[in-house]
Amino acid sequence: MMKILYAPLTLVWAILMVSCSSDDDLIERITPAQWSREVTDSDVKIQLSTGSKTTKASITSDENGLFNAKGMSVFCLATDYINPSTITIDWNKGSDGFKYSVWVNNVQINAKIDKNNEKTNLTWDDDNARWYPSGSWHKYAFYGYYPRVADENISYSSTKITATIPLDGTQDVIYGEASSTDPKAYSREYFEQKLHKYEIPAMSFKHKFMRLKFQIAAGSYGNNGTVDALNSGVKKIEVLNVPSEVNLVIADRENSSNNGAISFTPDMNNSYELKTDDAADGITSLFTHKDNDETTPLAYWVPSTWSKFIGQGILVPVPTADNHYYVRVTLVNKKGEEFVSAPTLIENTRDFVAGRSYRIRLTIRGTNSIQSTVCLILI
């Protein structure tokens, strides 16, 4: 199971353009009538690297932020015209201009730490090199995201591309882009200019989700104080009213400020269950018998003081002003009887921010009352 280490993401994606041509070479021109030819690559190669030793990511990373990962994805999209062309920029699949408008189409890339442990390289999953089109009709920009989804989960229109990403509370969604205001960037013609020959466009990824982390402790109930709570075990922690999927705008040619936007529909019937670092089926790796008595059920028994963080946390989209998440806890007593708490509101007491973690402190008062109190703290 992939371990999630959630930290501020400063992933820099450097796209190195290497040209074998001299500065004085004339750029080969391809007429629109020739665009149907199979061979349209130039000699300007696309190579990928983070180029940074301080990269941090929500997937497993070392102390320097370097990481290995599979399942990122990249698009290279035409965004404007450089030279006059009868081929219209059209991102819609099946259109006449699609092949050159969507030059790199949802191609999987992987991250791997280099042999000197100095940077994280990004490589094509299929090991095939990619090149710029030789005609230099269009300027291009790059758009990347994680986790990659299959092509059937990508929606295309003439000016907008969107990815639909299924969720279960264990995935972060990250997004980044590299673009330029230069009228010829990025293209073969741009990188064959002496001024830009060694230029490296950079892409910085950003978290699109926030993380909820959980602590529990005993609370008093009636005249029994914390007795009821201390005889209660946690079997399951869930977050409710969460989406089963989100829509991520890869690129919007009509409104670039919409790039990377997340939209979703909350569903009170949908839930994410808290997982541990090494268990795929809930928090079972933390379960013990009460006071080592094997006649009691396995559970995470409520401690008398605040527990350490439990599990990996749950990753959720930043809620809208009208949307709220809820916590539901399944408890068990020493007899093995299970009790499910009513959903407890996680109040939006602050402006939630993507890329931040928030502590959920659950005060458990016992199976008799099935009450829990949520305290939200930014960490």
Tab-separated table of C-alpha atoms in Angstrom:
chain	number	residue	atom	x	y	z
A	1	MET	CA	0.000	0.000	0.000
A	2	MET	CA	1.328	3.445	-0.854
A	3	LYS	CA	2.209	5.474	2.233
A	4	ILE	CA	1.078	9.073	2.205
A	5	LEU	CA	3.346	11.772	3.610
A	6	TYR	CA	1.467	15.027	3.288
A	7	ALA	CA	3.703	18.070	3.143
A	8	PRO	CA	3.760	21.428	1.362
A	9	LEU	CA	4.454	20.567	-2.248
A	10	THR	CA	7.231	22.403	-4.012
A	11	LEU	CA	7.579	20.012	-6.906
A	12	VAL	CA	9.305	21.741	-9.800
A	13	TRP	CA	8.923	20.141	-13.201
A	14	ALA	CA	11.642	21.207	-15.570
A	15	ILE	CA	11.009	20.480	-19.222
A	16	LEU	CA	14.378	20.624	-20.932
A	17	MET	CA	14.338	21.309	-24.645
A	18	VAL	CA	17.489	20.122	-26.432
A	19	SER	CA	18.057	21.107	-30.057
A	20	CYS	CA	20.622	19.465	-32.319
A	21	SER	CA	20.345	22.244	-34.907
A	22	SER	CA	22.686	25.192	-35.164
A	23	ASP	CA	21.421	28.682	-34.405
A	24	ASP	CA	21.562	29.571	-38.092
A	25	ASP	CA	19.491	26.619	-39.304
A	26	LEU	CA	16.277	27.541	-41.020
A	27	ILE	CA	13.162	26.086	-39.444
A	28	GLU	CA	11.543	23.490	-41.655
A	29	ARG	CA	8.060	24.609	-42.662
A	30	ILE	CA	5.269	22.093	-43.015
A	31	THR	CA	2.210	23.209	-44.903
A	32	PRO	CA	-1.266	22.331	-43.584
A	33	ALA	CA	-1.649	19.921	-46.495
A	34	GLN	CA	1.284	17.922	-45.142
A	35	TRP	CA	-0.093	17.624	-41.616
A	36	SER	CA	-1.518	14.186	-42.264
A	37	ARG	CA	1.970	12.755	-42.625
A	38	GLU	CA	3.045	10.332	-39.919
A	39	VAL	CA	6.495	11.879	-39.429
A	40	THR	CA	6.016	15.401	-38.075
A	41	ASP	CA	8.451	15.428	-35.162
A	42	SER	CA	11.238	17.974	-35.111
A	43	ASP	CA	14.680	17.442	-33.602
A	44	VAL	CA	13.700	19.334	-30.430
A	45	LYS	CA	13.355	16.678	-27.766
A	46	ILE	CA	11.228	16.888	-24.620
A	47	GLN	CA	13.019	15.685	-21.478
A	48	LEU	CA	11.521	15.816	-17.997
A	49	SER	CA	13.087	16.380	-14.588
A	50	THR	CA	12.088	17.984	-11.326
A	51	GLY	CA	15.544	19.542	-11.188
A	52	SER	CA	15.202	20.093	-7.441
A	53	LYS	CA	16.588	18.424	-4.347
A	54	THR	CA	13.967	19.961	-2.080
A	55	THR	CA	10.969	18.437	-3.783
A	56	LYS	CA	8.189	17.397	-1.414
A	57	ALA	CA	5.193	15.327	-2.359
A	58	SER	CA	2.165	13.691	-0.826
A	59	ILE	CA	3.468	10.324	-1.921
A	60	THR	CA	6.372	8.582	-0.194
A	61	SER	CA	9.423	10.853	-0.082
A	62	ASP	CA	12.783	10.778	1.666
A	63	GLU	CA	14.170	13.388	4.063
A	64	ASN	CA	15.254	15.533	1.120
A	65	GLY	CA	11.854	15.338	-0.507
A	66	LEU	CA	13.041	13.053	-3.317
A	67	PHE	CA	10.568	10.384	-4.338
A	68	ASN	CA	9.739	7.482	-6.617
A	69	ALA	CA	6.233	7.295	-8.033
A	70	LYS	CA	4.223	5.881	-10.886
A	71	GLY	CA	1.043	7.249	-12.328
A	72	MET	CA	1.523	10.958	-13.026
A	73	SER	CA	0.301	12.342	-16.341
A	74	VAL	CA	1.040	15.185	-18.756
A	75	PHE	CA	-0.668	17.035	-21.601
A	76	CYS	CA	1.033	19.283	-24.157
A	77	LEU	CA	-1.646	21.536	-25.662
A	78	ALA	CA	-1.612	24.163	-28.389
A	79	THR	CA	-2.755	27.459	-26.883
A	80	ASP	CA	-2.217	30.027	-29.656
A	81	TYR	CA	-0.926	30.532	-33.200
A	82	ILE	CA	2.674	31.422	-34.073
A	83	ASN	CA	2.497	31.313	-37.877
A	84	PRO	CA	-0.606	31.620	-40.067
A	85	SER	CA	-2.388	28.309	-40.402
A	86	THR	CA	-5.593	26.938	-41.820
A	87	ILE	CA	-5.567	24.297	-39.086
A	88	THR	CA	-7.718	25.570	-36.229
A	89	ILE	CA	-6.674	24.847	-32.654
A	90	ASP	CA	-9.308	22.395	-31.508
A	91	TRP	CA	-8.905	20.156	-28.450
A	92	ASN	CA	-12.050	18.177	-29.247
A	93	LYS	CA	-11.290	14.538	-29.945
A	94	GLY	CA	-11.900	13.653	-33.567
A	95	SER	CA	-11.574	17.223	-34.841
A	96	ASP	CA	-9.347	18.029	-37.816
A	97	GLY	CA	-6.873	19.885	-35.607
A	98	PHE	CA	-6.846	17.459	-32.660
A	99	LYS	CA	-3.564	15.707	-33.486
A	100	TYR	CA	-1.568	18.945	-33.409
A	101	SER	CA	-3.698	20.765	-30.852
A	102	VAL	CA	-3.283	17.961	-28.300
A	103	TRP	CA	0.326	17.086	-29.020
A	104	VAL	CA	0.849	15.022	-25.856
A	105	ASN	CA	-2.402	13.458	-24.724
A	106	ASN	CA	-2.668	12.162	-21.131
A	107	VAL	CA	0.656	10.344	-21.333
A	108	GLN	CA	1.837	8.587	-18.188
A	109	ILE	CA	5.108	9.651	-16.624
A	110	ASN	CA	6.955	8.254	-13.635
A	111	ALA	CA	9.173	9.825	-11.014
A	112	LYS	CA	12.472	8.260	-10.016
A	113	ILE	CA	15.314	9.466	-7.809
A	114	ASP	CA	18.554	9.775	-9.765
A	115	LYS	CA	21.585	7.634	-8.906
A	116	ASN	CA	23.296	10.542	-7.105
A	117	ASN	CA	20.234	11.167	-4.900
A	118	GLU	CA	20.225	14.799	-6.006
A	119	LYS	CA	16.970	15.146	-7.914
A	120	THR	CA	13.809	13.389	-9.018
A	121	ASN	CA	13.687	12.621	-12.725
A	122	LEU	CA	10.422	12.337	-14.613
A	123	THR	CA	10.440	9.756	-17.375
A	124	TRP	CA	7.981	8.543	-19.968
A	125	ASP	CA	6.355	5.332	-18.786
A	126	ASP	CA	6.615	3.759	-22.253
A	127	ASP	CA	10.282	4.835	-22.647
A	128	ASN	CA	9.449	6.531	-25.956
A	129	ALA	CA	10.951	9.966	-26.588
A	130	ARG	CA	8.671	12.891	-27.445
A	131	TRP	CA	9.528	15.746	-29.794
A	132	TYR	CA	8.036	19.084	-30.769
A	133	PRO	CA	6.215	19.304	-34.118
A	134	SER	CA	8.569	20.588	-36.783
A	135	GLY	CA	6.169	23.097	-38.318
A	136	SER	CA	6.082	25.615	-35.435
A	137	TRP	CA	2.522	26.559	-36.285
A	138	HIS	CA	1.414	26.679	-32.649
A	139	LYS	CA	2.740	27.660	-29.252
A	140	TYR	CA	2.271	25.003	-26.583
A	141	ALA	CA	1.860	24.764	-22.830
A	142	PHE	CA	2.216	21.795	-20.471
A	143	TYR	CA	-0.338	20.569	-17.932
A	144	GLY	CA	0.298	17.791	-15.437
A	145	TYR	CA	-1.698	16.066	-12.729
A	146	TYR	CA	-1.704	13.138	-10.317
A	147	PRO	CA	-3.139	10.526	-10.069
A	148	ARG	CA	-3.467	9.731	-13.762
A	149	VAL	CA	-6.829	8.394	-14.922
A	150	ALA	CA	-7.600	6.298	-17.974
A	151	ASP	CA	-8.360	8.031	-21.254
A	152	GLU	CA	-12.061	7.225	-20.950
A	153	ASN	CA	-12.157	9.471	-17.848
A	154	ILE	CA	-10.963	12.485	-19.863
A	155	SER	CA	-13.564	14.830	-21.360
A	156	TYR	CA	-12.666	16.957	-24.383
A	157	SER	CA	-14.260	20.005	-25.953
A	158	SER	CA	-12.800	22.415	-28.471
A	159	THR	CA	-11.442	24.685	-25.716
A	160	LYS	CA	-11.504	22.662	-22.477
A	161	ILE	CA	-10.176	19.351	-21.156
A	162	THR	CA	-11.333	17.837	-17.850
A	163	ALA	CA	-10.276	14.715	-15.927
A	164	THR	CA	-12.741	12.821	-13.726
A	165	ILE	CA	-10.825	11.258	-10.807
A	166	PRO	CA	-12.428	8.581	-8.570
A	167	LEU	CA	-11.775	8.937	-4.837
A	168	ASP	CA	-11.690	6.854	-1.661
A	169	GLY	CA	-9.980	9.243	0.761
A	170	THR	CA	-6.446	7.934	0.274
A	171	GLN	CA	-5.459	9.953	-2.815
A	172	ASP	CA	-4.158	13.449	-3.005
A	173	VAL	CA	-4.749	15.319	-6.243
A	174	ILE	CA	-1.947	17.564	-7.471
A	175	TYR	CA	-1.835	19.819	-10.509
A	176	GLY	CA	0.656	22.039	-12.284
A	177	GLU	CA	1.305	23.804	-15.555
A	178	ALA	CA	4.103	25.473	-17.515
A	179	SER	CA	3.253	28.266	-19.921
A	180	SER	CA	4.761	31.497	-21.223
A	181	THR	CA	3.564	34.887	-22.425
A	182	ASP	CA	6.183	34.843	-25.166
A	183	PRO	CA	4.323	34.674	-28.515
A	184	LYS	CA	6.466	31.739	-29.693
A	185	ALA	CA	6.799	29.743	-26.485
A	186	TYR	CA	6.835	26.882	-26.407
A	187	SER	CA	7.736	25.572	-29.873
A	188	ARG	CA	10.620	24.346	-31.968
A	189	GLU	CA	11.085	27.877	-33.341
A	190	TYR	CA	11.269	29.287	-29.800
A	191	PHE	CA	14.026	26.925	-28.650
A	192	GLU	CA	16.069	27.313	-31.810
A	193	GLN	CA	16.553	30.978	-30.973
A	194	LYS	CA	19.924	31.624	-29.333
A	195	LEU	CA	18.293	33.433	-26.410
A	196	HIS	CA	16.142	30.420	-25.482
A	197	LYS	CA	18.354	27.528	-26.553
A	198	TYR	CA	19.137	26.461	-22.974
A	199	GLU	CA	15.982	27.710	-21.309
A	200	ILE	CA	14.137	25.258	-19.062
A	201	PRO	CA	10.419	25.838	-18.559
A	202	ALA	CA	9.424	24.883	-15.008
A	203	MET	CA	6.208	23.482	-13.653
A	204	SER	CA	5.304	23.753	-9.956
A	205	PHE	CA	2.651	21.372	-8.727
A	206	LYS	CA	0.152	22.322	-6.033
A	207	HIS	CA	-2.024	20.260	-3.739
A	208	LYS	CA	-5.709	20.434	-4.557
A	209	PHE	CA	-6.882	18.578	-1.418
A	210	MET	CA	-6.527	19.043	2.338
A	211	ARG	CA	-5.935	16.334	4.925
A	212	LEU	CA	-7.898	15.473	8.064
A	213	LYS	CA	-5.885	13.774	10.828
A	214	PHE	CA	-7.467	12.112	13.852
A	215	GLN	CA	-6.856	11.912	17.594
A	216	ILE	CA	-9.162	10.432	20.228
A	217	ALA	CA	-9.437	10.670	24.007
A	218	ALA	CA	-11.884	9.830	26.778
A	219	GLY	CA	-14.577	12.279	27.791
A	220	SER	CA	-16.793	12.305	30.891
A	221	TYR	CA	-20.382	11.059	30.837
A	222	GLY	CA	-22.768	11.556	33.757
A	223	ASN	CA	-21.637	10.340	37.165
A	224	ASN	CA	-19.378	7.703	35.650
A	225	GLY	CA	-16.726	10.171	34.587
A	226	THR	CA	-14.556	8.584	31.912
A	227	VAL	CA	-15.301	4.953	32.884
A	228	ASP	CA	-17.658	4.363	29.952
A	229	ALA	CA	-15.254	5.920	27.499
A	230	LEU	CA	-12.255	3.912	28.719
A	231	ASN	CA	-14.210	0.713	28.196
A	232	SER	CA	-14.963	1.628	24.587
A	233	GLY	CA	-12.933	0.654	21.557
A	234	VAL	CA	-12.860	2.336	18.183
A	235	LYS	CA	-13.558	-0.027	15.278
A	236	LYS	CA	-13.964	2.481	12.480
A	237	ILE	CA	-13.668	6.223	11.780
A	238	GLU	CA	-15.385	7.622	8.691
A	239	VAL	CA	-15.857	10.999	7.041
A	240	LEU	CA	-19.290	11.456	5.441
A	241	ASN	CA	-20.808	13.673	2.771
A	242	VAL	CA	-17.788	13.248	0.554
A	243	PRO	CA	-17.694	12.920	-3.248
A	244	SER	CA	-17.077	9.662	-5.068
A	245	GLU	CA	-15.160	11.600	-7.719
A	246	VAL	CA	-13.933	15.072	-8.600
A	247	ASN	CA	-13.641	16.889	-11.896
A	248	LEU	CA	-10.258	18.525	-12.464
A	249	VAL	CA	-9.936	21.122	-15.222
A	250	ILE	CA	-6.720	20.252	-17.046
A	251	ALA	CA	-6.893	23.359	-19.218
A	252	ASP	CA	-9.453	25.948	-20.288
A	253	ARG	CA	-8.391	27.935	-23.334
A	254	GLU	CA	-11.202	30.456	-22.946
A	255	ASN	CA	-10.490	31.115	-19.267
A	256	SER	CA	-7.017	30.116	-18.105
A	257	SER	CA	-7.847	31.125	-14.511
A	258	ASN	CA	-10.049	28.015	-14.489
A	259	ASN	CA	-7.016	25.744	-15.031
A	260	GLY	CA	-6.664	23.300	-12.132
A	261	ALA	CA	-10.142	24.035	-10.780
A	262	ILE	CA	-11.831	21.267	-8.783
A	263	SER	CA	-15.576	20.612	-8.742
A	264	PHE	CA	-17.532	17.844	-7.047
A	265	THR	CA	-20.913	16.784	-5.709
A	266	PRO	CA	-21.116	15.881	-1.979
A	267	ASP	CA	-22.950	12.656	-1.148
A	268	MET	CA	-24.137	11.941	2.387
A	269	ASN	CA	-24.384	8.257	1.456
A	270	ASN	CA	-20.711	8.175	0.547
A	271	SER	CA	-17.900	7.876	3.111
A	272	TYR	CA	-14.125	7.594	3.373
A	273	GLU	CA	-12.742	5.226	5.989
A	274	LEU	CA	-9.583	5.985	7.924
A	275	LYS	CA	-6.705	3.684	6.993
A	276	THR	CA	-3.433	2.954	8.747
A	277	ASP	CA	-0.099	3.125	7.024
A	278	ASP	CA	0.055	-0.636	6.524
A	279	ALA	CA	-3.567	-1.789	6.415
A	280	ALA	CA	-5.920	-1.616	3.472
A	281	ASP	CA	-9.027	-2.510	5.484
A	282	GLY	CA	-9.270	0.157	8.158
A	283	ILE	CA	-7.251	0.763	11.343
A	284	THR	CA	-6.839	-2.934	12.166
A	285	SER	CA	-3.060	-2.815	12.573
A	286	LEU	CA	-3.599	-0.670	15.696
A	287	PHE	CA	-6.151	-3.026	17.246
A	288	THR	CA	-5.439	-4.810	20.535
A	289	HIS	CA	-7.411	-6.672	23.183
A	290	LYS	CA	-8.587	-4.576	26.123
A	291	ASP	CA	-5.964	-4.882	28.900
A	292	ASN	CA	-4.515	-7.873	26.991
A	293	ASP	CA	-7.666	-9.857	27.825
A	294	GLU	CA	-8.198	-12.105	24.800
A	295	THR	CA	-11.876	-12.515	25.666
A	296	THR	CA	-12.390	-8.885	24.628
A	297	PRO	CA	-12.661	-7.891	20.944
A	298	LEU	CA	-9.834	-6.369	18.985
A	299	ALA	CA	-10.222	-2.584	18.742
A	300	TYR	CA	-8.393	0.691	19.267
A	301	TRP	CA	-9.279	1.172	22.922
A	302	VAL	CA	-9.886	4.750	23.978
A	303	PRO	CA	-6.877	6.116	25.907
A	304	SER	CA	-7.204	8.336	28.965
A	305	THR	CA	-5.177	11.145	27.335
A	306	TRP	CA	-5.060	12.379	23.785
A	307	SER	CA	-3.794	9.644	21.520
A	308	LYS	CA	-1.113	10.045	18.929
A	309	PHE	CA	-2.367	10.542	15.413
A	310	ILE	CA	-4.209	7.484	14.137
A	311	GLY	CA	-3.606	6.284	10.603
A	312	GLN	CA	-2.650	8.189	7.488
A	313	GLY	CA	-5.418	10.723	7.684
A	314	ILE	CA	-8.176	11.224	5.134
A	315	LEU	CA	-7.697	13.396	2.058
A	316	VAL	CA	-10.694	15.462	0.957
A	317	PRO	CA	-11.389	18.322	-1.445
A	318	VAL	CA	-11.639	21.750	0.147
A	319	PRO	CA	-15.363	22.096	0.956
A	320	THR	CA	-17.421	24.880	-0.519
A	321	ALA	CA	-19.173	27.374	1.742
A	322	ASP	CA	-22.400	25.363	1.471
A	323	ASN	CA	-20.821	21.952	1.989
A	324	HIS	CA	-19.881	20.340	5.314
A	325	TYR	CA	-18.196	17.078	6.203
A	326	TYR	CA	-19.241	14.815	9.087
A	327	VAL	CA	-17.461	12.240	11.258
A	328	ARG	CA	-18.973	8.903	12.211
A	329	VAL	CA	-17.359	6.550	14.734
A	330	THR	CA	-18.098	2.866	15.224
A	331	LEU	CA	-17.436	1.766	18.821
A	332	VAL	CA	-17.357	-1.626	20.531
A	333	ASN	CA	-17.626	-2.603	24.202
A	334	LYS	CA	-15.833	-5.417	25.990
A	335	LYS	CA	-18.679	-7.806	25.154
A	336	GLY	CA	-18.171	-7.255	21.455
A	337	GLU	CA	-21.349	-5.221	20.935
A	338	GLU	CA	-20.921	-2.538	18.292
A	339	PHE	CA	-22.448	0.928	18.367
A	340	VAL	CA	-22.442	3.521	15.585
A	341	SER	CA	-22.445	7.197	16.504
A	342	ALA	CA	-24.632	9.755	14.835
A	343	PRO	CA	-22.737	11.878	12.277
A	344	THR	CA	-20.929	14.759	13.972
A	345	LEU	CA	-20.504	17.971	12.016
A	346	ILE	CA	-17.021	19.194	11.153
A	347	GLU	CA	-17.726	22.906	11.284
A	348	ASN	CA	-16.014	25.173	8.813
A	349	THR	CA	-14.676	27.344	11.626
A	350	ARG	CA	-11.901	28.681	9.411
A	351	ASP	CA	-11.208	29.099	5.733
A	352	PHE	CA	-9.934	25.702	4.692
A	353	VAL	CA	-6.881	25.768	2.437
A	354	ALA	CA	-5.700	23.122	-0.008
A	355	GLY	CA	-2.347	21.626	0.948
A	356	ARG	CA	-2.919	22.056	4.699
A	357	SER	CA	-3.590	19.461	7.396
A	358	TYR	CA	-6.281	19.808	10.060
A	359	ARG	CA	-6.441	17.841	13.306
A	360	ILE	CA	-9.784	16.291	14.264
A	361	ARG	CA	-9.825	15.703	18.041
A	362	LEU	CA	-12.590	13.252	18.903
A	363	THR	CA	-13.767	13.137	22.499
A	364	ILE	CA	-15.382	9.719	23.035
A	365	ARG	CA	-17.852	9.532	25.942
A	366	GLY	CA	-18.684	5.844	25.753
A	367	THR	CA	-20.950	3.382	23.974
A	368	ASN	CA	-23.850	4.165	26.307
A	369	SER	CA	-24.126	7.725	25.032
A	370	ILE	CA	-22.656	7.272	21.524
A	371	GLN	CA	-21.479	10.855	21.707
A	372	SER	CA	-18.388	12.376	20.193
A	373	THR	CA	-17.205	15.960	20.133
A	374	VAL	CA	-15.178	17.302	17.238
A	375	CYS	CA	-12.454	19.870	17.813
A	376	LEU	CA	-10.845	21.189	14.622
A	377	ILE	CA	-7.253	22.425	14.847
A	378	LEU	CA	-4.958	23.587	12.024
A	379	ILE	CA	-1.599	21.784	12.088
